[in-house]
Amino acid sequence: MSRLCFDYGHGGEDSGACYNGRKESDDVLSIGRAVAEEVKRYGVTVDETRSSDATVSLNDRSNFENRNTYDYFISFHRNGFKPEVARGVETYTYLNARAKSKSLAGKIQTSLVALGFTDRGVKEANYHVLRETKAPAVLVEIGFIDNSGDNALFDSKRSEIIKGLAKAILAQVGVDYIEVSAPTQAESGQTLYRVMAGSYSVRENAEKQVKKLKSSGFDACIMIFN
């Protein structure tokens, strides 16, 4: 199974970008750890360069990653420029990055743009955590912390951001994300949660998906809808 290294930017004495009492270090720790919990549900191992509001140097971050072998290194950030001037998301790879880095960056960027963030594109940069890490690496800037519109999206669509990032990361490592539908009320009054893992016009394809889910330990069956 895949092993990932998650890096939550700044922390401790380094708050990162700040605006109206809001800290980048807090935002990325919160959202990043939630994404980690989501992907871990699928058996993916996630190690974190920090798990609290602690000061971690750039060297400590890259050294942490270099001590192990990871499939990907993902650094979470929020941008800053001038109050209410810039907005949007951008995802970075190192200069002349490997195909795997570019592929993951593209998936992450697409997932966030789909939620309403302005698309600032996939870019290259000579950042320490991209340059000094061994695994294919990306750094994502989840909107501008000094833009009220981006903050509104970050807060109101928190669950969608977590889900979108998790889906993008899982897709890159070859794991299918399983959608959980809204709860329905059973006749007995008990709330049930139905899990959807795809809809198929060909029964054979549906049967293959059920077999795949069962082999992964999920209880699955075919339900017919007209």
mmCIF file of C-alpha atoms in Angstrom:
data_model
loop_
_atom_site.group_PDB
_atom_site.id
_atom_site.type_symbol
_atom_site.label_atom_id
_atom_site.label_comp_id
_atom_site.label_asym_id
_atom_site.label_seq_id
_atom_site.Cartn_x
_atom_site.Cartn_y
_atom_site.Cartn_z
ATOM 1 C CA MET A 1 0.000 0.000 0.000
ATOM 2 C CA SER A 2 1.076 3.585 -0.647
ATOM 3 C CA ARG A 3 2.981 5.681 1.852
ATOM 4 C CA LEU A 4 2.743 9.477 1.801
ATOM 5 C CA CYS A 5 4.497 12.302 3.599
ATOM 6 C CA PHE A 6 2.268 15.291 4.446
ATOM 7 C CA ASP A 7 3.915 18.595 5.291
ATOM 8 C CA TYR A 8 1.883 21.374 6.917
ATOM 9 C CA GLY A 9 3.636 24.668 6.263
ATOM 10 C CA HIS A 10 5.002 26.948 8.989
ATOM 11 C CA GLY A 11 3.895 26.449 12.631
ATOM 12 C CA GLY A 12 5.007 27.515 16.099
ATOM 13 C CA GLU A 13 7.079 30.687 15.946
ATOM 14 C CA ASP A 14 6.433 30.905 12.193
ATOM 15 C CA SER A 15 2.758 31.660 11.532
ATOM 16 C CA GLY A 16 3.204 32.037 7.788
ATOM 17 C CA ALA A 17 0.842 34.442 6.031
ATOM 18 C CA CYS A 18 -1.637 36.171 8.375
ATOM 19 C CA TYR A 19 -4.741 38.305 7.897
ATOM 20 C CA ASN A 20 -7.222 39.701 10.428
ATOM 21 C CA GLY A 21 -5.981 37.350 13.129
ATOM 22 C CA ARG A 22 -6.040 34.317 10.837
ATOM 23 C CA LYS A 23 -2.847 32.238 10.537
ATOM 24 C CA GLU A 24 -1.714 30.140 7.604
ATOM 25 C CA SER A 25 -0.064 27.687 10.001
ATOM 26 C CA ASP A 26 -3.415 26.973 11.689
ATOM 27 C CA ASP A 27 -5.418 26.648 8.465
ATOM 28 C CA VAL A 28 -3.052 24.198 6.791
ATOM 29 C CA LEU A 29 -2.613 22.072 9.912
ATOM 30 C CA SER A 30 -6.381 21.730 10.256
ATOM 31 C CA ILE A 31 -7.186 20.995 6.621
ATOM 32 C CA GLY A 32 -4.101 18.846 6.019
ATOM 33 C CA ARG A 33 -4.707 16.568 8.993
ATOM 34 C CA ALA A 34 -8.328 16.118 7.905
ATOM 35 C CA VAL A 35 -7.170 15.072 4.430
ATOM 36 C CA ALA A 36 -4.704 12.672 6.061
ATOM 37 C CA GLU A 37 -7.491 11.024 8.065
ATOM 38 C CA GLU A 38 -9.596 10.677 4.932
ATOM 39 C CA VAL A 39 -6.917 8.934 2.843
ATOM 40 C CA LYS A 40 -5.893 6.723 5.769
ATOM 41 C CA ARG A 41 -9.378 5.186 5.700
ATOM 42 C CA TYR A 42 -8.272 3.461 2.499
ATOM 43 C CA GLY A 43 -5.209 1.847 4.023
ATOM 44 C CA VAL A 44 -2.783 4.536 2.847
ATOM 45 C CA THR A 45 -0.017 5.342 5.333
ATOM 46 C CA VAL A 46 0.471 9.051 6.038
ATOM 47 C CA ASP A 47 3.429 10.436 7.995
ATOM 48 C CA GLU A 48 3.372 14.118 9.003
ATOM 49 C CA THR A 49 6.237 16.571 9.422
ATOM 50 C CA ARG A 50 4.252 18.151 12.261
ATOM 51 C CA SER A 51 1.012 17.263 14.042
ATOM 52 C CA SER A 52 0.650 20.338 16.259
ATOM 53 C CA ASP A 53 1.451 24.049 16.272
ATOM 54 C CA ALA A 54 5.186 23.374 16.455
ATOM 55 C CA THR A 55 8.158 25.107 14.869
ATOM 56 C CA VAL A 56 9.759 22.877 12.218
ATOM 57 C CA SER A 57 12.636 24.149 10.096
ATOM 58 C CA LEU A 58 12.854 23.568 6.362
ATOM 59 C CA ASN A 59 15.837 21.259 6.903
ATOM 60 C CA ASP A 60 13.918 19.269 9.490
ATOM 61 C CA ARG A 61 11.046 18.838 7.038
ATOM 62 C CA SER A 62 13.215 17.537 4.208
ATOM 63 C CA ASN A 63 15.301 15.415 6.594
ATOM 64 C CA PHE A 64 12.104 13.857 7.932
ATOM 65 C CA GLU A 65 11.071 12.885 4.397
ATOM 66 C CA ASN A 66 14.539 11.638 3.471
ATOM 67 C CA ARG A 67 14.641 9.169 6.374
ATOM 68 C CA ASN A 68 11.967 7.026 4.741
ATOM 69 C CA THR A 69 10.758 6.019 1.302
ATOM 70 C CA TYR A 70 7.533 7.689 0.214
ATOM 71 C CA ASP A 71 5.407 7.507 -2.886
ATOM 72 C CA TYR A 72 4.683 11.243 -2.692
ATOM 73 C CA PHE A 73 5.500 14.312 -0.592
ATOM 74 C CA ILE A 74 2.683 16.893 -0.321
ATOM 75 C CA SER A 75 3.152 20.294 1.315
ATOM 76 C CA PHE A 76 0.026 22.271 2.312
ATOM 77 C CA HIS A 77 0.041 26.082 2.301
ATOM 78 C CA ARG A 78 -2.111 29.173 1.923
ATOM 79 C CA ASN A 79 -0.949 32.141 -0.113
ATOM 80 C CA GLY A 80 -0.521 35.800 0.784
ATOM 81 C CA PHE A 81 0.136 38.976 -1.182
ATOM 82 C CA LYS A 82 -1.656 42.286 -0.520
ATOM 83 C CA PRO A 83 -5.008 42.465 1.290
ATOM 84 C CA GLU A 84 -7.901 41.702 -1.071
ATOM 85 C CA VAL A 85 -5.744 41.947 -4.223
ATOM 86 C CA ALA A 86 -4.873 38.392 -5.298
ATOM 87 C CA ARG A 87 -7.004 35.261 -5.179
ATOM 88 C CA GLY A 88 -7.064 31.656 -6.335
ATOM 89 C CA VAL A 89 -5.228 28.362 -5.986
ATOM 90 C CA GLU A 90 -1.929 27.230 -7.446
ATOM 91 C CA THR A 91 0.028 24.013 -7.138
ATOM 92 C CA TYR A 92 3.802 23.793 -7.463
ATOM 93 C CA THR A 93 6.318 21.186 -8.536
ATOM 94 C CA TYR A 94 10.086 21.471 -8.590
ATOM 95 C CA LEU A 95 11.848 22.702 -11.741
ATOM 96 C CA ASN A 96 11.631 20.157 -14.557
ATOM 97 C CA ALA A 97 9.695 17.884 -12.240
ATOM 98 C CA ARG A 98 9.080 14.207 -12.748
ATOM 99 C CA ALA A 99 5.926 13.119 -14.519
ATOM 100 C CA LYS A 100 4.444 11.790 -11.270
ATOM 101 C CA SER A 101 4.767 15.175 -9.587
ATOM 102 C CA LYS A 102 3.148 16.947 -12.516
ATOM 103 C CA SER A 103 0.336 14.426 -12.639
ATOM 104 C CA LEU A 104 -0.467 14.779 -8.939
ATOM 105 C CA ALA A 105 -0.219 18.566 -9.104
ATOM 106 C CA GLY A 106 -2.674 18.621 -11.992
ATOM 107 C CA LYS A 107 -5.183 16.463 -10.131
ATOM 108 C CA ILE A 108 -4.951 18.598 -6.980
ATOM 109 C CA GLN A 109 -5.285 21.840 -8.927
ATOM 110 C CA THR A 110 -8.319 20.584 -10.848
ATOM 111 C CA SER A 111 -10.055 19.409 -7.665
ATOM 112 C CA LEU A 112 -9.776 22.838 -6.023
ATOM 113 C CA VAL A 113 -10.716 24.873 -9.091
ATOM 114 C CA ALA A 114 -13.877 22.771 -9.380
ATOM 115 C CA LEU A 115 -14.952 24.152 -5.984
ATOM 116 C CA GLY A 116 -14.913 27.762 -7.182
ATOM 117 C CA PHE A 117 -11.338 28.905 -6.580
ATOM 118 C CA THR A 118 -9.716 30.971 -9.318
ATOM 119 C CA ASP A 119 -7.291 28.841 -11.336
ATOM 120 C CA ARG A 120 -3.761 30.222 -11.056
ATOM 121 C CA GLY A 121 -2.350 27.070 -12.619
ATOM 122 C CA VAL A 122 0.297 24.437 -11.975
ATOM 123 C CA LYS A 123 3.692 26.109 -11.637
ATOM 124 C CA GLU A 124 7.346 25.320 -10.997
ATOM 125 C CA ALA A 125 9.450 26.708 -8.153
ATOM 126 C CA ASN A 126 12.805 26.169 -6.486
ATOM 127 C CA TYR A 127 11.307 25.711 -3.009
ATOM 128 C CA HIS A 128 13.378 23.844 -0.438
ATOM 129 C CA VAL A 129 10.749 21.195 0.302
ATOM 130 C CA LEU A 130 10.384 20.460 -3.414
ATOM 131 C CA ARG A 131 14.105 20.475 -4.152
ATOM 132 C CA GLU A 132 15.467 18.581 -1.140
ATOM 133 C CA THR A 133 12.929 15.746 -0.892
ATOM 134 C CA LYS A 134 13.416 12.387 -2.601
ATOM 135 C CA ALA A 135 9.831 11.483 -3.441
ATOM 136 C CA PRO A 136 7.777 13.114 -6.207
ATOM 137 C CA ALA A 137 6.774 16.356 -4.488
ATOM 138 C CA VAL A 138 4.076 19.016 -4.786
ATOM 139 C CA LEU A 139 3.204 22.138 -2.824
ATOM 140 C CA VAL A 140 -0.387 23.401 -2.891
ATOM 141 C CA GLU A 141 -1.487 26.946 -2.045
ATOM 142 C CA ILE A 142 -5.164 26.653 -1.030
ATOM 143 C CA GLY A 143 -6.292 30.196 -1.771
ATOM 144 C CA PHE A 144 -5.054 33.537 -0.428
ATOM 145 C CA ILE A 145 -5.429 34.022 3.301
ATOM 146 C CA ASP A 146 -5.585 37.808 2.733
ATOM 147 C CA ASN A 147 -8.571 37.524 0.381
ATOM 148 C CA SER A 148 -12.028 37.444 1.971
ATOM 149 C CA GLY A 149 -13.529 35.554 -0.959
ATOM 150 C CA ASP A 150 -10.941 32.782 -0.754
ATOM 151 C CA ASN A 151 -11.409 32.570 3.010
ATOM 152 C CA ALA A 152 -15.154 32.259 2.546
ATOM 153 C CA LEU A 153 -14.598 29.360 0.140
ATOM 154 C CA PHE A 154 -12.032 27.776 2.443
ATOM 155 C CA ASP A 155 -14.499 27.841 5.341
ATOM 156 C CA SER A 156 -17.836 27.145 3.651
ATOM 157 C CA LYS A 157 -16.474 24.363 1.462
ATOM 158 C CA ARG A 158 -14.152 22.790 3.995
ATOM 159 C CA SER A 159 -15.659 19.309 3.656
ATOM 160 C CA GLU A 160 -15.592 19.552 -0.152
ATOM 161 C CA ILE A 161 -11.942 20.653 -0.083
ATOM 162 C CA ILE A 162 -11.018 17.700 2.122
ATOM 163 C CA LYS A 163 -12.926 15.317 -0.111
ATOM 164 C CA GLY A 164 -11.535 16.835 -3.322
ATOM 165 C CA LEU A 165 -7.938 16.667 -2.157
ATOM 166 C CA ALA A 166 -8.395 13.132 -0.844
ATOM 167 C CA LYS A 167 -9.928 11.993 -4.138
ATOM 168 C CA ALA A 168 -7.102 13.570 -6.139
ATOM 169 C CA ILE A 169 -4.395 11.991 -3.988
ATOM 170 C CA LEU A 170 -6.068 8.572 -3.927
ATOM 171 C CA ALA A 171 -6.574 8.656 -7.694
ATOM 172 C CA GLN A 172 -2.862 9.337 -8.138
ATOM 173 C CA VAL A 173 -1.920 6.261 -6.082
ATOM 174 C CA GLY A 174 -4.505 4.092 -7.850
ATOM 175 C CA VAL A 175 -7.166 3.900 -5.141
ATOM 176 C CA ASP A 176 -10.851 4.483 -5.912
ATOM 177 C CA TYR A 177 -12.627 6.954 -3.642
ATOM 178 C CA ILE A 178 -15.982 5.590 -2.451
ATOM 179 C CA GLU A 179 -18.800 8.118 -2.348
ATOM 180 C CA VAL A 180 -21.034 8.052 0.722
ATOM 181 C CA SER A 181 -24.575 9.167 -0.042
ATOM 182 C CA ALA A 182 -26.809 11.278 2.204
ATOM 183 C CA PRO A 183 -28.581 9.366 5.000
ATOM 184 C CA THR A 184 -32.035 7.885 4.340
ATOM 185 C CA GLN A 185 -34.729 7.021 6.868
ATOM 186 C CA ALA A 186 -35.627 3.330 7.102
ATOM 187 C CA GLU A 187 -39.177 2.205 7.862
ATOM 188 C CA SER A 188 -38.132 1.290 11.405
ATOM 189 C CA GLY A 189 -36.978 4.857 11.956
ATOM 190 C CA GLN A 190 -33.310 3.873 11.882
ATOM 191 C CA THR A 191 -30.982 6.047 9.819
ATOM 192 C CA LEU A 192 -29.092 4.125 7.133
ATOM 193 C CA TYR A 193 -26.121 5.282 5.088
ATOM 194 C CA ARG A 194 -25.841 3.999 1.539
ATOM 195 C CA VAL A 195 -22.452 3.846 -0.118
ATOM 196 C CA MET A 196 -22.269 4.351 -3.887
ATOM 197 C CA ALA A 197 -19.191 3.187 -5.734
ATOM 198 C CA GLY A 198 -20.299 3.711 -9.321
ATOM 199 C CA SER A 199 -23.228 3.285 -11.714
ATOM 200 C CA TYR A 200 -22.985 1.021 -14.755
ATOM 201 C CA SER A 201 -25.143 0.359 -17.810
ATOM 202 C CA VAL A 202 -23.475 -3.036 -18.306
ATOM 203 C CA ARG A 203 -24.132 -5.552 -15.517
ATOM 204 C CA GLU A 204 -20.797 -7.282 -16.051
ATOM 205 C CA ASN A 205 -18.988 -4.045 -15.165
ATOM 206 C CA ALA A 206 -21.111 -3.686 -12.023
ATOM 207 C CA GLU A 207 -20.267 -7.248 -11.003
ATOM 208 C CA LYS A 208 -16.552 -6.555 -11.471
ATOM 209 C CA GLN A 209 -16.804 -3.519 -9.184
ATOM 210 C CA VAL A 210 -18.634 -5.538 -6.512
ATOM 211 C CA LYS A 211 -15.931 -8.201 -6.694
ATOM 212 C CA LYS A 212 -13.225 -5.562 -6.361
ATOM 213 C CA LEU A 213 -14.922 -3.978 -3.335
ATOM 214 C CA LYS A 214 -15.410 -7.331 -1.609
ATOM 215 C CA SER A 215 -11.777 -8.254 -2.173
ATOM 216 C CA SER A 216 -10.851 -5.004 -0.391
ATOM 217 C CA GLY A 217 -13.019 -5.882 2.590
ATOM 218 C CA PHE A 218 -16.122 -3.832 1.717
ATOM 219 C CA ASP A 219 -19.588 -5.380 1.881
ATOM 220 C CA ALA A 220 -21.176 -4.679 -1.513
ATOM 221 C CA CYS A 221 -24.184 -5.638 -3.586
ATOM 222 C CA ILE A 222 -25.850 -4.626 -6.861
ATOM 223 C CA MET A 223 -28.940 -2.411 -6.698
ATOM 224 C CA ILE A 224 -30.977 -1.911 -9.867
ATOM 225 C CA PHE A 225 -32.382 1.523 -10.739
ATOM 226 C CA ASN A 226 -34.578 2.280 -13.730
#
